[in-house]
Amino acid sequence: MKTLMMLASAVALAMPAAAQPAAPDSAARPAFDAARAFGARESLTQVSLSPDGTRIAYVAPFGARGSAIYVAPVDGSAVPVRVGTTDGKPDRVRSCRWASAIRLLCSVSGIIGNPRLTTISRMIAMDADGGNVAVVAQPGTGRELLGSTGFGGSVIDWNPGVEGSVLMLRGYVPEYDTGTRLAQTKRGLGVDLIDVTTMKVRNVEQPAEDASEYLTDGRGQVRIIGRAVLRDGYSTGRRLYYFRRKGNRNWEALSETDATNPTDPAFDPYAIDPALDIAYGMKRHQGRMALFSKALDGSGTETLVYAHPEVDVGGLVRIGRNRRVVGVSYATDKSYVHYFDPAISALRRMLTRALPNLPMIDVVDSSEDEKRMLVWAGSDTDPGRYFLFDRDSKQLSELMLVRPELEAVAMGTMRPVSYPATDGTMIPGYLTLPPGSTGKNLPAIVLPHGGPGARDYWGFDWLSQYFASQGFAVLQPNFRGSAGYGDAWFQRNGFRDWRVAIGDVNDAGRWLVKQGIADPAQLGILGWSYGGYAALQSAVVEPGLFKRVVAIAPVTDLDKLKSDSEGYSDFVVVSRFVGAGPHVAEGSPARHAAKITAPVLMFHGDLDLNVAVGQARLMQDKMKAAGRPSTLVEYPGLDHYLDDSAARETLLRKSAAFLKGGPAD
């Protein structure tokens, strides 16, 4: 596989001289600033419950772009203690979970390189008080490597049956002194058992160059391997899966998938149930994704577990340290779960009754015995909060808020709607109106989602809620080309069939006007990633419809999107996804800048691995060459998500003023 050279020691975890509690802000609160409050990073991004259910570890913002790790008792007997930090330049803590009752294992990663960008990651172990920090070393004997790997490993089994150990997927690369008997000459992904206290390593699965995925049974046994089909070092999108029978080390064929085929009929394994000796996986059924099981006893028996008649099955619902499969999720106008486990289904009904105003409920973690559970709950008007639920005492205790800045702020209700496309097809979407608004003759925004292989969901959305707070009506269309509604709706994807997707987006704007919701003179469009592409392309196709265009991290040239991926392993997949033909030139807004009459405002981070910043720079150059009003705001050191409170605050403030008719600067 083609790999990019990495810095060997680009990630580090900074430990404070003394652990400090997370102290509340005791200063007088200033007047409410909506851009600052809605743009603020979430107060915590990931939470884990200790195996005995007595403590939580969570990741929170630190400084402008960094991350901090906190540990706190769930009974509130002590304030949270900060046990580690990163500065975000480039490293951030992405997750931190309990590897044992006293040790944490945290993933730290960042984007490096100029102009060739790549992600580096490392796994770091520490005691719950921040002591005894150790980096999970790269495989090898410590000699200089022939090629470096930025992949620091990932945990695939948190409870492999060996106390204080985890199973990790790890990347192997050869060492320079390959002529010696001590040199490490293996290459590819393998699986190691890591003792998180002693840092001793035992290889469980030998690395293989074509290995791309391993699945365990949650009890320490690797039962499935995915092997990528490569061409000239690039992934072709095809993957061959093999399985092992219980007590057998031999691999047998399971299935073959193809990520470049939008109607691939193959079984794609996701998880293993060791008690039933089956693999759970997704497979198409009557034009939609459904959950199937496949026997791992050699019979190959496939059984339909759950299918929905209107939408795709979204994913598995899992619980506990063994990641036990208890249900499956799907979304129509709102998100739902179909549970297989009667006890968990009863628990969910109990929690729903206890939290009637928070219909979105997710069990995010549990103690080893599953008697204590960490629960997240939220809604369209509540960004979410975490609770501890004790199944024995039936007590539910609130632990923390996801966005405390917004706790007392009025929100706009997100309402599922549908509107007719030009050809009569009804397009689903979500409409958010300003709190207390009459819903008539408002400044309005069409907000197409990213992807394009994604969709919008009912629930809290910081972008739509901010603009609703500023008096805008916001419509989020799930245009054709969106995922989740089956193959016929997805079509060939939103790039190949951009005319249909962009037509649906423009029809969303026309519907807002026809319904009297939008003032046609104050109708704008804003999108992020593919949504940014849709915003720009909509202005090419129908120049007079949207009066202002905001594009965040947009794709602007489809050929360039393909060439930007050259040198990365997904080049073939991206090229096939975009395709070739007249739609590439016709669907590239940078090539038609002269057709755009509305003023354009763009934002882009210069460390964007998803959509290269050169896409926005190209659009800016083309707009200026055509004499069209356009402004590009670049954020040095930020990636695709602009995960920086100050940057997001600026983005919101500038965008709202611009969409209301003000200047871009």
XYZ file of C-alpha atoms in Angstrom:
665
model
C 0.000 0.000 0.000
C 1.233 3.485 -0.813
C 2.031 5.344 2.434
C 3.119 8.887 3.239
C 6.157 9.651 5.344
C 5.292 10.837 8.865
C 7.071 12.649 11.667
C 8.174 10.042 14.175
C 7.288 11.963 17.341
C 4.675 14.510 16.390
C 2.201 13.610 19.144
C 2.823 14.191 22.829
C 0.644 14.346 25.920
C 1.412 17.188 28.296
C 0.808 16.420 31.947
C 0.184 19.211 34.473
C 2.616 19.587 37.352
C -0.304 18.922 39.678
C -3.747 17.684 38.781
C -6.188 20.571 38.831
C -9.947 20.499 39.323
C -12.249 21.867 36.649
C -13.323 24.998 38.456
C -16.571 26.731 37.509
C -16.367 30.283 36.237
C -17.135 32.474 39.232
C -16.807 35.786 37.397
C -19.898 37.799 36.545
C -21.427 36.484 33.337
C -21.378 38.940 30.411
C -24.432 39.641 28.271
C -25.450 36.668 26.159
C -23.518 36.493 22.903
C -25.225 34.039 20.548
C -22.279 33.596 18.172
C -19.954 32.862 21.069
C -22.382 30.508 22.826
C -23.426 28.495 19.763
C -19.891 28.476 18.346
C -18.329 27.182 21.557
C -16.968 23.665 21.430
C -19.019 21.128 23.343
C -18.030 20.970 27.013
C -17.245 17.278 26.589
C -16.811 15.176 23.484
C -16.565 11.644 24.865
C -17.312 9.975 28.212
C -16.416 6.564 29.633
C -17.630 4.768 32.767
C -15.151 2.787 34.854
C -15.615 -1.004 35.028
C -16.851 -0.780 38.642
C -19.237 2.062 37.752
C -17.825 4.527 40.298
C -15.925 7.003 38.093
C -16.119 8.635 34.711
C -13.354 9.857 32.428
C -14.193 12.464 29.832
C -12.553 14.608 27.164
C -13.164 18.362 27.254
C -11.826 21.462 25.457
C -8.531 22.892 26.665
C -7.356 26.295 25.494
C -8.140 27.453 21.982
C -7.847 24.092 20.224
C -6.553 21.543 22.664
C -8.128 18.802 24.733
C -8.120 17.854 28.395
C -8.816 14.571 30.148
C -10.838 14.715 33.371
C -11.686 12.029 35.902
C -14.520 12.387 38.424
C -16.485 10.224 40.856
C -20.080 9.716 39.730
C -21.486 10.392 43.197
C -20.270 14.009 43.159
C -18.087 13.504 46.233
C -15.200 15.351 44.562
C -14.753 17.824 41.738
C -13.423 16.593 38.384
C -9.636 16.396 38.229
C -7.719 17.254 35.088
C -5.194 14.483 34.499
C -3.776 15.339 31.078
C -3.831 17.888 28.274
C -2.872 18.422 24.642
C -2.589 21.813 22.958
C -4.208 21.001 19.619
C -1.098 21.945 17.637
C -1.608 19.457 16.106
C -2.484 16.796 18.668
C -5.843 16.390 20.355
C -7.308 13.719 22.590
C -9.975 11.997 20.516
C -11.139 9.461 23.092
C -10.238 8.144 26.531
C -11.625 4.913 27.951
C -11.041 2.703 30.957
C -8.773 -0.178 30.025
C -9.003 -1.448 33.603
C -10.352 -0.242 36.931
C -7.311 2.020 37.397
C -5.838 2.618 33.922
C -7.010 4.786 31.040
C -6.149 4.293 27.385
C -6.475 7.437 25.284
C -6.229 8.075 21.546
C -4.338 11.227 20.556
C -4.122 12.383 16.948
C -3.448 15.363 14.720
C -2.913 16.374 11.102
C 0.597 17.181 9.895
C 2.356 17.850 6.615
C 2.645 20.661 4.112
C 1.506 20.450 1.401
C 0.817 16.711 1.733
C -1.403 16.233 4.761
C -1.844 13.092 6.780
C -3.185 12.051 10.172
C -0.891 10.767 12.897
C -2.181 9.010 15.994
C -0.838 7.437 19.162
C -2.349 5.479 22.052
C -1.356 6.663 25.513
C -1.941 4.829 28.797
C -2.064 6.433 32.240
C -3.333 5.900 35.750
C -6.666 7.456 36.651
C -4.808 10.207 38.554
C -2.615 11.039 35.553
C 0.437 9.148 36.749
C 2.569 6.500 35.047
C 2.059 7.832 31.546
C 3.248 5.527 28.778
C 2.952 5.648 25.008
C 1.990 2.381 23.350
C 5.149 1.969 21.283
C 5.156 1.276 17.580
C 5.830 -2.388 16.714
C 9.523 -3.170 16.332
C 12.780 -3.173 18.243
C 13.304 0.577 18.251
C 15.537 0.817 15.179
C 14.843 3.354 12.455
C 12.086 2.240 10.144
C 12.200 1.823 6.371
C 8.855 3.562 6.204
C 7.025 5.229 9.052
C 3.433 4.771 10.066
C 1.259 7.540 11.416
C -1.254 5.005 12.713
C -0.749 4.452 16.413
C -3.261 1.653 16.679
C -6.876 1.249 17.752
C -8.572 -0.967 20.305
C -10.771 -3.701 18.836
C -11.517 -5.530 22.101
C -11.633 -3.820 25.518
C -12.369 -7.008 27.427
C -10.300 -9.861 25.931
C -10.349 -11.985 29.066
C -6.930 -10.885 30.340
C -7.205 -8.393 33.201
C -5.720 -4.983 32.409
C -5.150 -5.826 28.741
C -6.754 -4.885 25.421
C -6.559 -6.186 21.875
C -5.229 -3.560 19.485
C -5.100 -3.242 15.715
C -1.561 -2.038 14.949
C 0.492 -1.092 11.924
C 3.852 -2.800 11.279
C 6.598 -1.410 9.031
C 10.071 -2.870 8.303
C 13.227 -1.583 10.004
C 16.369 -0.362 8.258
C 18.792 -3.046 9.390
C 16.925 -5.830 7.677
C 20.153 -7.835 7.364
C 20.200 -8.615 11.076
C 18.192 -11.327 12.743
C 16.767 -8.791 15.248
C 15.295 -6.456 12.644
C 11.538 -6.197 12.310
C 10.679 -7.032 8.694
C 6.909 -7.421 8.886
C 4.532 -5.036 7.150
C 0.807 -4.390 7.394
C -1.895 -4.517 10.045
C -1.777 -7.063 12.829
C -3.377 -7.589 16.232
C -1.498 -7.417 19.542
C -2.506 -8.037 23.141
C -1.281 -5.036 25.168
C -0.936 -5.001 28.941
C -1.760 -1.339 29.680
C 0.179 -1.350 32.968
C 3.435 -3.122 32.074
C 3.113 -2.234 28.341
C 4.112 -5.792 27.474
C 3.027 -6.887 24.008
C 2.042 -10.289 22.700
C 1.253 -10.726 19.034
C -2.114 -12.394 18.406
C -2.466 -12.000 14.628
C 0.537 -11.702 12.346
C 0.496 -8.497 10.256
C -0.576 -8.731 6.629
C -0.107 -6.050 3.963
C -3.636 -6.434 2.650
C -5.314 -6.653 6.064
C -7.726 -3.779 6.614
C -10.029 -4.938 9.405
C -10.288 -7.493 12.213
C -13.395 -8.359 14.229
C -13.327 -10.081 17.613
C -16.085 -11.835 19.513
C -15.728 -9.427 22.458
C -14.022 -12.175 24.429
C -10.538 -11.928 22.979
C -10.939 -14.181 19.936
C -10.338 -12.771 16.443
C -12.963 -14.440 14.267
C -13.108 -12.278 11.103
C -10.488 -10.575 8.932
C -11.079 -8.119 6.082
C -8.489 -8.047 3.306
C -8.345 -5.091 0.914
C -8.006 -5.759 -2.797
C -5.209 -3.440 -3.947
C -4.169 -2.151 -7.360
C -0.780 -0.470 -7.775
C -0.759 0.235 -4.050
C -4.231 1.809 -4.033
C -7.377 0.403 -2.496
C -9.903 -0.608 -5.142
C -12.783 -0.446 -2.674
C -13.187 -4.230 -2.768
C -12.722 -6.162 0.452
C -12.557 -9.925 1.002
C -13.801 -11.189 4.359
C -12.780 -14.480 5.959
C -13.899 -16.131 9.202
C -12.786 -18.785 11.636
C -14.921 -21.455 13.189
C -14.829 -21.782 16.960
C -11.599 -23.403 18.114
C -10.083 -23.292 14.616
C -7.283 -21.080 13.284
C -7.995 -21.621 9.589
C -9.562 -18.833 7.559
C -12.618 -19.584 5.387
C -14.323 -17.290 2.868
C -17.213 -15.240 4.278
C -18.116 -12.485 1.762
C -16.763 -9.912 -0.680
C -17.837 -6.251 -0.604
C -17.290 -3.372 -3.026
C -17.457 0.190 -1.666
C -17.534 1.625 -5.198
C -20.729 -0.239 -6.118
C -23.718 1.772 -4.818
C -25.943 -1.315 -4.998
C -23.444 -3.886 -3.736
C -25.508 -6.914 -2.609
C -22.831 -8.466 -0.378
C -22.911 -9.141 3.368
C -20.733 -6.604 5.221
C -19.847 -7.926 8.720
C -19.988 -5.482 11.652
C -19.959 -7.557 14.851
C -19.918 -11.067 16.295
C -22.230 -12.695 18.833
C -20.159 -15.511 20.411
C -23.124 -17.083 22.187
C -25.089 -17.483 18.942
C -21.916 -18.068 16.887
C -23.017 -15.577 14.242
C -21.793 -12.405 12.621
C -24.105 -9.413 12.332
C -23.761 -7.386 9.162
C -25.469 -5.074 6.707
C -26.820 -6.275 3.394
C -29.257 -4.905 0.846
C -32.831 -6.127 1.037
C -35.443 -4.880 -1.425
C -33.305 -1.856 -2.297
C -32.492 -0.822 1.274
C -29.832 -1.691 3.822
C -30.999 -4.270 6.352
C -29.435 -6.205 9.204
C -28.607 -9.847 8.554
C -26.839 -12.513 10.557
C -24.509 -15.087 9.086
C -23.588 -18.350 10.781
C -19.906 -18.855 11.609
C -20.181 -22.643 11.829
C -19.333 -23.193 8.164
C -22.930 -23.539 6.958
C -23.000 -19.962 5.636
C -26.639 -19.598 6.694
C -27.863 -16.025 6.299
C -30.915 -14.773 8.194
C -32.731 -11.452 7.885
C -32.723 -9.939 11.378
C -34.382 -6.562 10.756
C -35.441 -4.473 7.760
C -37.510 -1.300 7.574
C -39.908 -0.841 4.655
C -39.103 2.861 4.124
C -35.513 3.587 5.152
C -32.110 1.971 5.540
C -31.031 0.381 8.774
C -28.506 2.809 10.201
C -26.271 0.733 12.443
C -25.918 -1.540 15.425
C -26.777 -0.561 18.984
C -24.217 -2.035 21.361
C -23.651 -2.002 25.092
C -21.017 -2.798 27.700
C -17.302 -3.443 27.582
C -17.903 -6.463 25.354
C -19.824 -4.231 22.909
C -22.752 -6.637 23.032
C -25.246 -6.119 20.204
C -28.686 -5.319 21.650
C -30.493 -3.630 18.762
C -30.412 -1.735 15.507
C -31.040 1.939 14.715
C -32.911 3.589 11.855
C -34.348 7.021 11.106
C -37.555 8.088 9.386
C -38.613 11.598 10.378
C -36.953 10.892 13.755
C -34.447 8.335 15.007
C -35.579 5.002 16.451
C -34.115 1.779 17.815
C -35.405 -1.762 17.383
C -34.129 -3.778 20.352
C -33.387 -7.507 20.333
C -32.658 -7.622 24.055
C -35.893 -7.549 26.106
C -34.168 -6.251 29.240
C -32.556 -3.333 27.409
C -35.832 -2.604 25.621
C -37.599 -2.424 28.994
C -34.814 -0.187 30.300
C -35.281 2.166 27.363
C -39.034 2.411 28.029
C -38.313 3.180 31.671
C -35.857 5.934 30.752
C -38.308 7.391 28.231
C -40.937 7.713 30.946
C -38.399 9.302 33.291
C -37.191 11.786 30.638
C -40.331 12.737 28.674
C -38.790 15.916 27.263
C -35.622 14.187 26.080
C -36.773 11.579 23.550
C -33.303 10.903 22.137
C -31.734 8.411 24.552
C -28.512 6.455 24.153
C -26.720 4.146 26.581
C -23.131 5.148 25.851
C -21.318 2.949 28.377
C -21.857 0.631 31.305
C -20.069 -0.974 34.199
C -18.650 -4.454 33.784
C -21.808 -6.057 35.222
C -24.111 -3.668 33.279
C -25.812 -2.629 36.539
C -24.714 0.988 36.177
C -25.171 2.727 32.870
C -23.991 6.003 31.433
C -26.898 7.533 29.523
C -27.018 10.469 27.106
C -30.351 12.160 26.418
C -31.282 15.145 24.260
C -33.780 16.563 21.781
C -34.065 19.114 18.994
C -34.079 21.923 21.561
C -31.716 20.362 24.117
C -28.064 19.766 23.089
C -27.915 16.838 25.481
C -26.919 15.851 28.999
C -25.420 12.801 30.643
C -27.000 10.722 33.409
C -25.979 7.783 35.546
C -28.650 5.106 35.875
C -28.465 2.450 38.592
C -30.532 -0.551 37.475
C -30.762 -2.013 40.998
C -31.972 1.115 42.784
C -33.715 2.541 39.674
C -32.053 5.891 40.414
C -31.278 8.321 37.590
C -28.760 11.066 38.383
C -27.806 13.919 36.069
C -24.033 14.255 35.701
C -23.235 17.023 33.226
C -24.420 19.166 30.317
C -23.022 18.995 26.790
C -23.482 22.733 26.143
C -23.916 24.606 29.456
C -23.744 27.978 27.638
C -27.113 27.213 26.074
C -28.901 25.847 29.133
C -31.362 28.764 29.498
C -31.519 29.787 25.830
C -34.794 29.512 23.908
C -34.496 27.218 20.889
C -36.487 26.846 17.719
C -38.458 23.632 17.299
C -37.171 21.413 14.480
C -40.190 20.184 12.509
C -40.137 17.378 9.918
C -41.572 18.646 6.620
C -41.729 17.572 3.001
C -41.918 19.684 -0.130
C -42.447 18.920 -3.828
C -39.534 18.820 -6.246
C -40.056 20.053 -9.790
C -40.884 16.512 -10.950
C -43.424 16.031 -8.152
C -41.227 13.898 -5.870
C -41.777 14.785 -2.218
C -38.466 15.695 -0.559
C -38.145 15.215 3.226
C -36.407 17.783 5.373
C -36.426 19.669 8.652
C -37.669 23.207 9.223
C -36.493 25.263 12.193
C -38.192 28.609 12.859
C -37.031 31.366 15.206
C -38.395 30.928 18.751
C -41.699 32.786 19.078
C -41.829 33.567 15.364
C -45.011 33.763 13.274
C -43.129 31.806 10.622
C -43.972 34.255 7.849
C -41.925 36.580 5.625
C -38.645 35.807 7.378
C -35.053 35.929 6.253
C -34.410 32.282 5.411
C -31.602 29.833 4.736
C -31.515 26.540 2.890
C -28.888 24.418 4.686
C -27.911 21.325 2.604
C -25.933 18.674 4.462
C -22.444 17.347 3.726
C -21.524 13.962 2.374
C -23.091 13.590 -0.096
C -23.473 10.076 1.330
C -25.115 11.371 4.506
C -28.426 12.812 5.661
C -29.784 15.224 8.248
C -31.513 13.927 11.373
C -34.016 15.335 13.821
C -32.136 16.633 16.841
C -30.082 19.558 18.069
C -28.074 21.261 15.328
C -25.849 24.142 16.392
C -25.844 25.781 12.963
C -29.596 25.797 12.395
C -30.290 26.814 16.003
C -27.848 29.719 15.839
C -29.409 31.105 12.681
C -32.892 30.593 14.116
C -31.773 32.658 17.112
C -30.832 35.401 14.654
C -34.304 35.454 13.115
C -33.784 33.072 10.174
C -36.021 30.236 9.092
C -33.761 27.255 8.309
C -34.676 24.368 5.999
C -32.423 21.287 5.891
C -33.369 19.179 2.845
C -32.591 15.489 2.517
C -32.291 15.833 -1.250
C -32.012 12.871 -3.588
C -28.420 11.696 -3.306
C -28.749 11.593 0.489
C -28.056 8.314 2.268
C -30.509 6.460 4.484
C -33.506 6.310 2.165
C -32.510 3.351 0.021
C -30.777 2.850 -3.304
C -33.412 4.585 -5.459
C -33.095 7.768 -3.403
C -29.292 7.704 -3.250
C -29.142 7.189 -7.032
C -25.513 7.269 -8.183
C -24.578 9.842 -5.473
C -24.809 13.623 -5.270
C -21.834 14.261 -7.568
C -22.683 11.937 -10.453
C -26.355 12.957 -10.256
C -25.727 16.521 -9.166
C -28.522 17.894 -11.376
C -31.137 16.009 -9.364
C -29.551 16.806 -5.984
C -29.057 20.512 -6.731
C -32.533 20.692 -8.258
C -33.979 19.411 -4.972
C -31.933 21.978 -3.026
C -33.197 24.822 -5.206
C -36.751 23.528 -4.895
C -36.338 23.839 -1.115
C -35.744 27.566 -1.559
C -38.722 27.956 -3.865
C -40.951 26.118 -1.387
C -39.951 28.456 1.443
C -40.997 31.417 -0.701
C -44.221 29.817 -1.936
C -45.266 28.969 1.618
C -44.747 32.579 2.651
C -42.095 31.533 5.139
C -39.217 33.246 3.333
C -38.924 36.820 2.191
C -37.642 36.185 -1.361
C -35.360 39.204 -1.068
C -33.684 37.658 2.002
C -33.335 34.037 0.885
C -29.817 32.658 1.283
C -28.034 29.326 1.220
C -25.281 27.967 3.470
C -23.546 24.602 3.388
C -20.520 22.746 4.718
C -18.403 20.294 2.660
C -20.763 18.802 0.043
C -23.284 21.314 1.371
C -20.827 24.068 0.435
C -20.555 22.551 -3.024
C -24.355 22.476 -3.269
C -24.574 26.124 -2.189
C -22.152 27.226 -4.929
C -23.558 24.966 -7.644
C -27.116 26.076 -6.858
C -26.008 29.641 -7.569
C -24.562 28.485 -10.898
C -27.744 26.667 -11.938
C -30.221 29.303 -10.780
C -28.385 32.597 -10.212
C -31.339 34.663 -9.025
C -32.812 32.335 -6.434
C -30.443 32.733 -3.469
C -29.373 36.289 -2.736
C -26.332 35.335 -0.628
C -24.146 32.197 -0.665
C -22.017 30.882 2.223
C -19.812 27.847 1.516
C -17.721 26.218 4.264
C -14.948 23.827 3.189
C -16.599 23.406 -0.224
C -15.771 21.138 -3.137
C -15.535 23.431 -6.166
C -13.994 21.307 -8.932
C -14.740 17.603 -9.320
C -11.630 16.778 -11.349
C -9.533 18.480 -8.694
C -11.324 16.465 -6.006
C -9.999 13.335 -7.708
C -6.479 14.669 -8.265
C -6.310 15.910 -4.650
C -6.538 12.268 -3.534
C -3.573 11.108 -5.630
C -0.916 9.568 -3.406
C -3.506 8.541 -0.832
C -4.796 4.993 -0.603
C -8.382 5.993 -1.478
C -7.520 7.556 -4.857
C -9.236 4.835 -6.899
C -12.316 4.874 -4.658
C -12.666 8.669 -4.876
C -12.153 8.615 -8.633
C -14.849 6.007 -9.122
C -17.194 7.816 -6.755
C -16.915 11.079 -8.693
C -16.846 9.321 -12.060
C -15.938 10.662 -15.501
C -17.948 12.343 -18.211
C -19.646 15.667 -18.979
C -21.094 15.909 -15.454
C -17.606 16.582 -14.067
C -17.084 19.858 -15.929
C -20.747 20.852 -15.877
C -20.992 20.154 -12.142
C -17.874 22.079 -11.081
C -18.856 25.548 -9.831
C -15.303 26.902 -10.151
C -15.586 26.454 -13.914
C -18.776 28.519 -14.034
C -17.989 31.338 -11.633
C -19.129 33.947 -14.156
C -22.697 32.619 -13.881
C -22.884 33.362 -10.158
C -24.492 36.740 -9.465
C -24.952 36.462 -5.685
C -22.138 37.557 -3.349
C -20.177 34.586 -1.969
C -18.521 34.094 1.421
C -16.294 31.052 1.977
C -14.482 29.585 5.000
C -11.793 26.879 4.908
C -9.101 25.439 7.185
C -5.671 24.879 5.638
C -5.243 21.430 7.271
C -8.364 19.968 5.674
C -7.869 16.318 4.725
C -11.468 15.847 3.571
C -11.588 18.735 1.101
C -8.266 20.417 0.315
C -8.126 24.165 0.949
C -7.055 24.529 -2.686
C -10.688 23.944 -3.632
C -11.795 27.200 -1.982
C -8.707 29.048 -3.207
C -9.488 27.989 -6.773
C -13.076 29.209 -6.431
C -11.909 32.520 -5.022
C -9.500 33.028 -7.923
C -12.190 32.188 -10.475
C -14.721 34.518 -8.834
C -12.252 37.401 -8.803
C -11.247 36.744 -12.406
C -14.934 36.899 -13.387
C -15.429 40.124 -11.460
C -17.832 38.502 -8.991
C -17.999 39.515 -5.321
C -16.384 36.823 -3.189
C -14.484 36.603 0.091
C -12.463 33.663 1.425
C -11.640 33.376 5.130
C -8.839 30.877 5.803
C -8.098 29.358 9.197
C -4.446 28.319 9.600
C -3.954 25.071 11.492
C -7.599 23.936 11.364
C -9.076 20.886 9.681
C -12.366 20.184 7.925
C -14.456 20.667 11.058
C -12.985 24.003 12.202
C -13.059 22.662 15.745
C -12.050 25.896 17.436
C -14.474 28.024 19.450
C -13.048 31.349 18.291
C -13.045 30.256 14.640
C -16.629 29.058 14.823
C -17.704 32.217 16.612
C -16.206 34.286 13.793
C -17.805 32.057 11.172
C -21.249 32.449 12.730
C -20.989 36.174 13.291
C -19.697 36.932 9.791
C -22.182 34.588 8.112
C -25.237 36.009 9.873
C -24.267 39.592 9.065
C -23.483 38.650 5.456
C -26.752 36.752 4.944
C -28.652 39.757 6.269
C -27.141 41.861 3.488
C -24.021 43.163 5.165
C -20.470 43.071 3.827
C -18.397 39.893 3.992
C -15.605 41.589 5.955
